[in-house]
Structures are given as C-alpha cells and as structure tokens.
Amino acid sequence: MKVFKFGGASVKDAGGVRNVAEVLKHYALDDLVVVVSAMGKTTNALEEVVWAYMDGRDTSVMVTDLEQRHTEILAEVAPGDGVARTALVDRFHTLRNALASPVGRDVDHYYDHIVAYGEIWSTVIVSAHLNNVGITNTWLDARTIITTDDRHRSANVKWEMLAHNCSEHLPAFEQGPVRIVTQGFIGCTEDGDTTTLGREGSDFSAAIFAYALDAESVTIWKDVPGMFNADPHRFPDTRLLEHLSYKEAIELSYFGASVIHPRTLQPLQRKGIPLYVRSFLDLDAPGSTISEATDHDTLIPSYIVKPDQLLVSITPRDLSFIVEENLGDIFKRFARRNVRIDLMQNSAVAFTVAIDDTPRARQLIEELREEYEVLYNEGCELLTVRHFDEPTLGVLTAGKQVLVEQRSRVTARYVLKAM
Ligand code: ASP
Ligand code: MG
C-alpha cells in the first residue's frame, strides 16, 4: 500500500484533477490511498464563510460562488456522473442548512464543521474523475478513520483507535489493486464532531493513513521538484536536497520550510516509512527522499525565513526575576491562546519570544499586559540557518538589524529587522 497526497495547488482546476489521473496511471498495479486537499484556495474562502456566519452576515453569495466553481469542475472532469453530481449538490445543501441555524457554540467548533467541506467537495470530484477515466476507486470519509480529541482547529489524533477504525471502515482488500480516495486535514471526535488538524494539515493526514495501514511509503506530489536548501522563489542558487533523514527534515519543517507540514514526519519515523516529495509536473524527476538514513544528509547550509514576526519582551511588573513560576504562567497563556513560540530567550527580568503576527497574538499581548510589562517589535523576520557557515550568515544578515542572535552547534537563528 502506498499513500499519495495531492495538495490544493495540484487540484486547483479541472486540469489539475486530470493530472492526478495521469500520475496514478503510472501506478496501475499498486494499492493506493490518495489523500486530497481542498481545491486551490477553497479553505481560505471557507474561512471567510466562517467569519461571516459568526458575525451574522449573509453567506449565500460566497457559498453559491463555491458551488458554481465546484460543479463546473465536476461537469468538466466527470460529465454524466449523476451520482457524483447529486453527492456534491447534497453537500452544499447540508452546508447551507448548517449556516441557516443560529450560532450557539464557539467559533472553533463551527470553523471545523464549515471548513471541512472543502476536502469533501474536492474528493467527490477527484474520485468521480478517476472512475470516469477507468481508475476505479472508493471514496472514503476520512472522519471514519482519523479519530481525534476535541481540540478544534489543531486536533490531536487518537493513534490507538486507528487500527480498529481501519478494520471497521476500510473496504476489504482481497482484490487488488485497491484505490481509496479520501480527505486530508479532517478528523472526527468519538462523539461524531468534525475536527481539523491545523492549516496545511493534509500532509499529516497522509502520514496518519500510512501509519495506520503500515504503508510502504508516502509520496507528497507538489508543484516543486522536492525539498530545497532554501525557498527557490526567494533565493537564487538553491539546491535540491535529494536525501534527508527524518531528523533533518523535521528540523527544517519545524523552522518553517513550508514544503511539508511539521507534524508529518513523526508518525512516519515511528514506523520507518519513507517519505518522497515529488513533482506532479515532472514524473521523471527524482525528488527528495526522507528516511531513517542519516548518511546522505546534505550538510550544506539550509535556510528558512519566516516573515511577519513579532518580537515580544515580557517583564514582571515588579521587575522580579524571570523564574519557573512566571514562565509557567506565561507558557500557559500562550498554550491557551494557541500561539506558537518560534524562538525564545530570557534575561534576568525579561522573557523574549518571536511569534507570528496574527490577531490571536495581538490579543495575547493585550492579555499579558494585565500582569506584565510587554514591549514588542513588529515587522521582524526570523531566519534559521542549519549547517551554517560564516559566509552564508554574512550574506543573509547583511544590511539588516540583528535583534536576536542564537547559535547552537548546527543551527544559527536570528530575529532581523530591515534597517
Ligand atoms: N485545505 C487545508 C488548508 O488549505 C489543508 C491542506 O491544504 O493541507 O489548510
Ligand atoms: Mg491547502
């Protein structure tokens, strides 16, 4: 069993959906689980629906627009598939019904319910197209397999339930090749409440399926030919990392290399399942292979820039020292607001963090101000360089103000600001 994942960019239109079929034709004899994200920018559009619903604004134009786009694509890639068309129309109908009922719970609950439709629609379309071109497959609701806790918008997987769920809900595998089309990003609580795994979480879903099914590999099909030592859109002379260890890839994705979602690698590492990152535009290109082996780890400098950072300093009002007790309180507040700390540093009386500049982060700062003196710098960028050397650091920090510098043996990190 191989697990394939196709992201939103790869299925953004009818051409993208057809291309999924082209890729699968090369794997005609394999058992496949195909994990698909919402089409193009659908998740962003659905987020707007959530905010409008919560504000009591009219959502019908937005939903009609999404319905038109999806039904048009379905009509192009699977003309005459009345069953799929009905399935799609029904899903829009249930969304409209949900949006017509009064708001009675918190935003994160509705967020997951509404945003999950993106993946449902896209998989109905992809599955219909594959059937239409002779790649017979079964559409699977990922929520029957991926059980999570109720931490909406970044739910935690209940790993111990996966095996049981698979035996209950997966079709029998006696006759191959088996092909399953399912959603990334979404899960479900034991009470039947839809959850999501965090933005860009479909890679993680692919890893969860691979873990549950002891798959031989996971392939993430992308519009770039693999993982690079830096973002090729941002820097000249980048190099493809052909082989990476899980550890190295975890570090890179954790620090913000956006090619794979940071949570993807742990479940694969636990079972030793290799991950391939390959281009759906160039099936002959080798791509990147991520596995246990560390001997190929390319030790050239890899660098990642996270823009739009806030550098926040938090000081107890009475200038008492930063001790475990304050830190415990501060961390709790970050966790409660779901604000991730990208870098931290402390002095005697101040605790300093770099965080993404989001509305949630701004709210947290206001909350912290009730107890602490809080100062911040906005418009910063966080630069992480793995396997750094001095010339590279010189080039990357040139002409910028260094607000924080941290170095360990293999990683140098900076909070920088334009001068
Ligand atoms: N559709 C979701 C998102 O855009 C999940 C994903 O694409 O991986 O965040
Ligand atoms: Mg996406």
Coordinates of C-alpha atoms and ligand atoms in Angstrom, one line a residue:
M1 CA 0.0 0.0 0.0
K2 CA 1.3 3.4 -1.0
V3 CA -0.1 6.7 0.3
F4 CA -0.2 9.6 -2.1
K5 CA -1.1 13.2 -1.2
F6 CA -2.2 15.9 -3.6
G7 CA -2.4 19.4 -2.2
G8 CA -4.8 22.2 -3.0
A9 CA -2.5 23.7 -5.7
S10 CA -2.4 20.3 -7.5
V11 CA -6.2 20.1 -7.8
K12 CA -7.0 23.8 -8.2
D13 CA -8.9 23.3 -11.5
A14 CA -10.1 20.7 -14.0
G15 CA -6.6 20.4 -15.5
G16 CA -5.2 19.6 -12.0
V17 CA -7.7 16.9 -11.4
R18 CA -6.9 15.3 -14.8
N19 CA -3.3 15.4 -13.9
V20 CA -3.9 13.4 -10.7
A21 CA -5.3 10.6 -13.0
E22 CA -2.1 11.0 -15.2
V23 CA 0.1 10.4 -12.2
L24 CA -2.0 7.4 -11.0
K25 CA -1.8 5.7 -14.4
H26 CA 1.9 5.1 -13.6
Y27 CA 0.9 3.2 -10.6
A28 CA -1.7 0.9 -12.1
L29 CA -0.7 -2.2 -10.1
D30 CA -0.3 -0.6 -6.7
D31 CA -2.7 -0.4 -3.9
L32 CA -3.1 3.3 -3.2
V33 CA -4.7 5.6 -0.7
V34 CA -5.0 9.0 -2.3
V35 CA -5.3 11.9 0.2
V36 CA -6.5 15.1 -1.3
S37 CA -6.8 18.7 0.0
A38 CA -9.4 21.3 -0.8
M39 CA -9.2 22.8 -4.3
G40 CA -6.9 25.8 -4.7
K41 CA -7.9 28.5 -2.2
T42 CA -11.1 26.9 -1.1
T43 CA -10.1 26.7 2.6
N44 CA -9.4 30.4 2.6
A45 CA -12.8 31.1 1.1
L46 CA -14.5 28.8 3.6
E47 CA -12.7 30.7 6.4
E48 CA -14.4 33.8 5.2
V49 CA -17.7 32.0 5.3
V50 CA -17.0 31.1 9.0
W51 CA -16.2 34.7 9.9
A52 CA -19.3 35.9 8.1
Y53 CA -21.5 33.3 9.8
M54 CA -20.1 34.2 13.2
D55 CA -20.8 37.9 12.6
G56 CA -24.3 37.2 11.4
R57 CA -23.6 38.4 7.9
D58 CA -25.1 36.8 4.8
T59 CA -23.1 33.9 3.4
S60 CA -25.2 32.9 0.5
V61 CA -23.2 34.6 -2.2
M62 CA -20.0 33.1 -1.0
V63 CA -21.5 29.6 -0.9
T64 CA -23.1 29.9 -4.3
D65 CA -19.8 31.0 -5.7
L66 CA -18.0 27.9 -4.3
E67 CA -20.8 25.7 -5.5
Q68 CA -20.6 27.1 -9.0
R69 CA -16.8 26.6 -9.2
H70 CA -17.0 23.0 -7.9
T71 CA -20.0 21.9 -10.0
E72 CA -18.3 23.4 -13.1
I73 CA -15.1 21.4 -12.5
L74 CA -17.1 18.3 -11.8
A75 CA -19.0 18.8 -15.1
E76 CA -15.7 19.1 -16.9
V77 CA -13.9 16.1 -15.4
A78 CA -16.8 13.7 -14.9
P79 CA -19.6 14.7 -17.3
G80 CA -22.6 12.5 -17.0
D81 CA -21.8 11.2 -13.5
G82 CA -25.2 12.0 -12.0
V83 CA -24.4 10.2 -8.7
A84 CA -21.3 12.4 -8.0
R85 CA -23.3 15.5 -9.0
T86 CA -26.1 14.6 -6.6
A87 CA -23.5 13.9 -3.9
L88 CA -21.9 17.3 -4.5
V89 CA -25.2 19.2 -4.5
D90 CA -26.3 17.4 -1.3
R91 CA -23.1 18.5 0.4
F92 CA -23.8 22.1 -0.5
H93 CA -27.3 21.7 0.7
T94 CA -26.2 20.5 4.2
L95 CA -23.7 23.4 4.4
R96 CA -26.5 25.9 3.6
N97 CA -28.7 24.3 6.3
A98 CA -25.9 24.5 8.8
L99 CA -25.4 28.1 8.0
A100 CA -29.1 28.8 8.4
S101 CA -29.1 27.7 12.0
P102 CA -28.3 30.1 14.8
V103 CA -24.8 30.3 16.3
G104 CA -24.8 28.5 19.7
R105 CA -21.3 27.3 20.2
D106 CA -17.8 28.7 20.0
V107 CA -16.1 29.7 16.7
D108 CA -13.6 26.8 16.6
H109 CA -16.4 24.2 16.5
Y110 CA -18.1 26.0 13.6
Y111 CA -14.7 26.5 11.9
D112 CA -14.0 22.8 11.7
H113 CA -17.6 22.0 10.6
I114 CA -17.6 24.5 7.8
V115 CA -14.0 24.4 6.6
A116 CA -14.1 20.6 6.3
Y117 CA -16.5 20.8 3.3
G118 CA -13.5 21.9 1.1
E119 CA -11.9 18.5 1.3
I120 CA -15.3 16.7 1.0
W121 CA -16.1 18.5 -2.3
S122 CA -12.6 18.1 -3.8
T123 CA -12.6 14.3 -3.1
V124 CA -16.0 13.8 -4.5
I125 CA -14.7 15.4 -7.7
V126 CA -11.4 13.6 -7.9
S127 CA -13.0 10.2 -7.1
A128 CA -15.6 10.8 -9.8
H129 CA -13.0 11.8 -12.4
L130 CA -10.8 8.8 -11.6
N131 CA -13.8 6.5 -12.0
N132 CA -14.7 8.3 -15.2
V133 CA -11.3 7.5 -16.8
G134 CA -11.3 3.9 -15.6
I135 CA -9.3 4.2 -12.4
T136 CA -11.9 2.6 -10.2
N137 CA -11.7 3.7 -6.6
T138 CA -13.7 4.0 -3.4
W139 CA -14.5 7.4 -1.8
L140 CA -13.7 7.2 1.9
D141 CA -14.8 9.6 4.6
A142 CA -11.5 10.2 6.5
R143 CA -13.5 11.0 9.6
T144 CA -14.4 7.3 10.0
I145 CA -10.6 6.6 10.3
I146 CA -9.0 9.6 11.9
T147 CA -10.4 9.9 15.4
T148 CA -9.2 12.9 17.3
D149 CA -9.7 14.7 20.6
D150 CA -11.9 17.8 20.6
R151 CA -9.2 20.4 20.3
H152 CA -10.8 22.1 17.3
R153 CA -8.5 23.6 14.6
S154 CA -5.5 21.6 15.7
A155 CA -6.9 18.3 16.9
N156 CA -4.7 15.5 18.4
V157 CA -5.0 12.1 16.8
K158 CA -6.1 9.1 18.9
W159 CA -3.5 6.8 17.5
E160 CA -4.7 3.8 19.5
M161 CA -8.1 3.9 17.6
L162 CA -6.7 3.8 14.1
A163 CA -6.3 0.1 13.7
H164 CA -9.8 -0.6 14.9
N165 CA -11.3 2.1 12.7
C166 CA -9.5 0.7 9.7
S167 CA -10.8 -2.8 10.3
E168 CA -14.3 -1.3 10.7
H169 CA -14.5 1.1 7.8
L170 CA -12.0 0.2 5.1
P171 CA -13.3 -1.8 2.2
A172 CA -12.0 -5.4 2.0
F173 CA -8.6 -5.6 0.3
E174 CA -8.7 -9.1 -1.2
Q175 CA -8.9 -8.0 -4.8
G176 CA -6.3 -5.5 -6.0
P177 CA -5.5 -3.0 -7.0
V178 CA -7.3 -1.2 -4.2
R179 CA -7.7 2.5 -4.6
I180 CA -9.1 4.7 -2.0
V181 CA -9.7 8.5 -2.4
T182 CA -10.0 10.3 0.9
Q183 CA -9.7 13.8 2.5
G184 CA -6.7 15.4 4.1
F185 CA -6.9 17.8 7.0
I186 CA -10.1 16.5 8.7
G187 CA -10.9 14.1 11.5
C188 CA -13.7 13.5 14.0
T189 CA -14.2 13.1 17.7
E190 CA -15.6 10.0 19.2
D191 CA -18.9 11.9 19.6
G192 CA -19.0 12.5 15.9
D193 CA -17.9 16.1 15.9
T194 CA -15.8 17.1 12.8
T195 CA -12.3 18.4 13.7
T196 CA -9.3 19.6 11.6
L197 CA -5.6 19.0 12.1
G198 CA -4.4 22.6 11.5
R199 CA -3.9 24.6 8.3
E200 CA -2.0 22.7 5.7
G201 CA -2.6 19.5 7.6
S202 CA -3.2 17.2 4.7
D203 CA 0.4 16.0 4.7
F204 CA -0.1 15.0 8.2
S205 CA -3.3 13.1 7.2
A206 CA -1.3 11.2 4.6
A207 CA 1.2 10.2 7.3
I208 CA -1.6 9.1 9.7
F209 CA -3.1 6.9 7.0
A210 CA 0.4 5.4 6.2
Y211 CA 0.9 4.8 9.9
A212 CA -2.5 3.1 10.3
L213 CA -2.0 0.9 7.3
D214 CA 1.7 0.2 7.6
A215 CA 2.1 1.6 4.2
E216 CA 5.4 1.1 2.3
S217 CA 5.8 4.8 1.5
V218 CA 4.1 8.2 1.4
T219 CA 4.5 10.4 -1.6
I220 CA 3.7 14.1 -1.5
W221 CA 3.1 15.4 -5.0
K222 CA 3.9 19.0 -5.4
D223 CA 4.5 21.7 -8.0
V224 CA 8.1 21.9 -6.9
P225 CA 10.6 19.0 -7.5
G226 CA 11.4 18.3 -3.9
M227 CA 12.8 19.9 -0.7
F228 CA 15.4 22.6 -1.3
N229 CA 18.0 24.1 1.0
A230 CA 16.1 27.3 0.7
D231 CA 12.9 28.6 -0.9
P232 CA 13.7 28.7 -4.6
H233 CA 11.1 31.5 -5.0
R234 CA 13.1 33.7 -2.6
F235 CA 16.7 32.9 -3.1
P236 CA 19.0 32.3 -6.1
D237 CA 21.2 29.2 -6.5
T238 CA 19.1 26.9 -4.3
R239 CA 19.9 23.2 -4.3
L240 CA 17.6 20.2 -4.1
L241 CA 18.1 18.0 -1.0
E242 CA 17.9 14.5 -2.6
H243 CA 18.2 12.5 0.6
L244 CA 17.4 13.7 4.1
S245 CA 17.0 11.9 7.4
Y246 CA 13.7 12.3 9.3
K247 CA 15.6 14.3 11.9
E248 CA 16.9 16.8 9.4
A249 CA 13.6 17.1 7.7
I250 CA 11.8 17.6 11.0
E251 CA 14.1 20.4 11.9
L252 CA 13.7 22.1 8.6
S253 CA 9.9 21.9 8.5
Y254 CA 9.6 22.9 12.2
F255 CA 11.6 26.1 11.5
G256 CA 9.2 26.9 8.7
A257 CA 10.3 25.2 5.4
S258 CA 6.8 25.0 4.0
V259 CA 7.2 22.0 1.8
I260 CA 5.9 19.6 4.4
H261 CA 3.8 20.1 7.4
P262 CA 5.9 19.7 10.6
R263 CA 3.7 17.1 12.2
T264 CA 4.0 14.8 9.1
L265 CA 7.3 13.1 9.9
Q266 CA 6.9 11.8 13.5
P267 CA 4.4 9.0 12.6
L268 CA 6.5 8.0 9.6
Q269 CA 9.6 7.9 11.7
R270 CA 7.9 5.7 14.3
K271 CA 7.3 3.1 11.6
G272 CA 10.2 3.7 9.4
I273 CA 8.0 4.6 6.4
P274 CA 9.9 6.7 3.8
L275 CA 8.5 9.9 2.5
Y276 CA 9.0 11.1 -1.1
V277 CA 8.5 14.6 -2.2
R278 CA 8.0 14.7 -5.9
S279 CA 6.8 16.9 -8.7
F280 CA 3.5 16.2 -10.3
L281 CA 4.7 18.3 -13.2
D282 CA 7.8 16.1 -13.9
L283 CA 7.3 12.5 -13.1
D284 CA 10.8 11.6 -14.1
A285 CA 12.5 14.0 -11.7
P286 CA 14.0 12.2 -8.7
G287 CA 12.6 14.4 -5.9
S288 CA 13.6 14.2 -2.3
T289 CA 13.6 11.0 -0.2
I290 CA 13.2 11.3 3.5
S291 CA 14.1 8.3 5.6
E292 CA 15.9 6.9 8.6
A293 CA 19.3 7.0 6.9
T294 CA 21.4 9.9 8.0
D295 CA 24.5 9.2 5.9
H296 CA 23.2 11.2 2.9
D297 CA 22.2 14.2 4.9
T298 CA 23.4 17.1 2.9
L299 CA 25.4 19.3 5.2
I300 CA 25.2 22.4 3.1
P301 CA 23.6 25.4 4.7
S302 CA 19.8 25.3 4.6
Y303 CA 18.0 28.5 5.4
I304 CA 14.4 29.4 6.1
V305 CA 12.9 32.8 6.5
K306 CA 9.7 33.4 8.4
P307 CA 8.4 36.9 7.8
D308 CA 5.8 38.9 9.7
Q309 CA 7.1 38.1 13.2
L310 CA 6.6 39.9 16.4
L311 CA 9.5 40.0 18.9
V312 CA 7.8 40.3 22.3
S313 CA 9.6 41.0 25.6
I314 CA 7.6 40.2 28.8
T315 CA 8.8 41.5 32.1
P316 CA 7.1 41.0 35.5
R317 CA 5.8 44.4 36.7
D318 CA 7.7 44.3 39.9
L319 CA 10.9 43.5 38.0
S320 CA 11.1 40.2 39.8
F321 CA 13.4 37.7 38.2
I322 CA 12.1 35.5 35.5
V323 CA 11.7 32.2 37.3
E324 CA 9.9 29.0 36.7
E325 CA 6.7 30.3 38.2
N326 CA 6.4 33.3 35.8
L327 CA 7.5 31.1 32.9
G328 CA 4.8 28.5 33.8
D329 CA 2.2 31.2 33.8
I330 CA 3.4 32.8 30.5
F331 CA 3.6 29.4 28.7
K332 CA 0.1 28.6 29.9
R333 CA -1.3 31.8 28.4
F334 CA 0.4 31.0 25.1
A335 CA -1.0 27.5 25.1
R336 CA -4.5 28.7 25.9
R337 CA -4.5 31.1 23.0
N338 CA -2.8 28.6 20.7
V339 CA 0.1 30.9 19.9
R340 CA 3.2 29.1 18.9
I341 CA 6.6 30.4 20.1
D342 CA 9.1 30.3 17.3
L343 CA 12.1 31.4 19.3
M344 CA 12.7 32.3 23.0
Q345 CA 15.3 33.9 25.1
N346 CA 15.5 35.2 28.6
S347 CA 17.5 37.7 30.7
A348 CA 17.2 38.2 34.4
V349 CA 14.0 40.1 34.3
A350 CA 12.6 39.6 30.7
F351 CA 11.4 36.7 28.7
T352 CA 11.6 37.4 24.9
V353 CA 9.8 35.4 22.2
A354 CA 9.3 35.6 18.4
I355 CA 5.8 34.7 17.3
D356 CA 3.8 35.0 14.1
D357 CA 2.0 38.3 13.9
T358 CA -1.7 37.2 14.0
P359 CA -4.8 38.6 15.5
R360 CA -4.5 35.9 18.2
A361 CA -1.0 37.0 19.0
R362 CA -2.2 40.6 19.4
Q363 CA -5.0 39.5 21.7
L364 CA -2.5 37.5 23.8
I365 CA -0.2 40.6 24.1
E366 CA -3.2 42.6 25.5
E367 CA -3.9 39.8 27.9
L368 CA -0.3 39.6 29.1
R369 CA -0.3 43.3 29.7
E370 CA -2.7 42.8 32.6
E371 CA 0.1 41.1 34.5
Y372 CA 3.3 42.0 32.8
E373 CA 5.1 44.9 31.2
V374 CA 5.1 43.9 27.5
L375 CA 7.1 45.6 24.7
Y376 CA 7.2 44.4 21.1
N377 CA 8.8 45.0 17.8
E378 CA 6.7 44.3 14.7
G379 CA 7.7 43.6 11.1
C380 CA 10.6 41.3 12.0
E381 CA 11.7 38.2 10.2
L382 CA 13.0 35.0 11.8
L383 CA 16.0 33.5 9.9
T384 CA 17.1 29.9 10.7
V385 CA 20.2 28.5 9.1
R386 CA 21.0 24.8 9.5
H387 CA 24.6 23.8 9.0
F388 CA 25.6 27.4 8.8
D389 CA 29.0 28.8 7.8
E390 CA 30.2 32.4 8.3
P391 CA 30.0 33.5 4.6
T392 CA 26.3 32.4 4.4
L393 CA 25.4 34.1 7.7
G394 CA 27.1 37.2 6.4
V395 CA 25.2 37.3 3.2
L396 CA 21.8 36.5 4.8
T397 CA 22.1 39.1 7.6
A398 CA 23.7 41.9 5.5
G399 CA 22.0 45.2 5.7
K400 CA 19.7 44.1 8.5
Q401 CA 19.4 45.0 12.1
V402 CA 20.1 41.9 14.3
L403 CA 17.7 42.0 17.3
V404 CA 18.4 38.5 18.5
E405 CA 21.1 36.0 17.6
Q406 CA 21.3 32.4 18.8
R407 CA 23.7 29.8 17.8
S408 CA 24.0 26.1 18.6
R409 CA 26.4 23.7 17.0
V410 CA 24.3 23.2 13.8
T411 CA 21.7 25.9 13.8
A412 CA 22.0 29.7 13.8
R413 CA 18.9 31.7 14.4
Y414 CA 18.2 35.4 14.0
V415 CA 15.4 37.9 14.5
L416 CA 16.1 40.5 11.9
K417 CA 14.6 43.8 11.0
A418 CA 15.1 45.9 7.9
M419 CA 17.3 49.0 8.6
Ligands
ASP1 N1 -7.1 22.6 2.8 C1 -6.3 22.7 4.0 C2 -5.6 24.0 4.0 O1 -5.6 24.7 3.0 C3 -5.4 21.6 4.3 C4 -4.3 21.5 3.4 O2 -4.3 22.1 2.3 O3 -3.3 20.7 3.6 O4 -5.1 24.4 5.0
MG2 MG -4.3 23.8 1.1

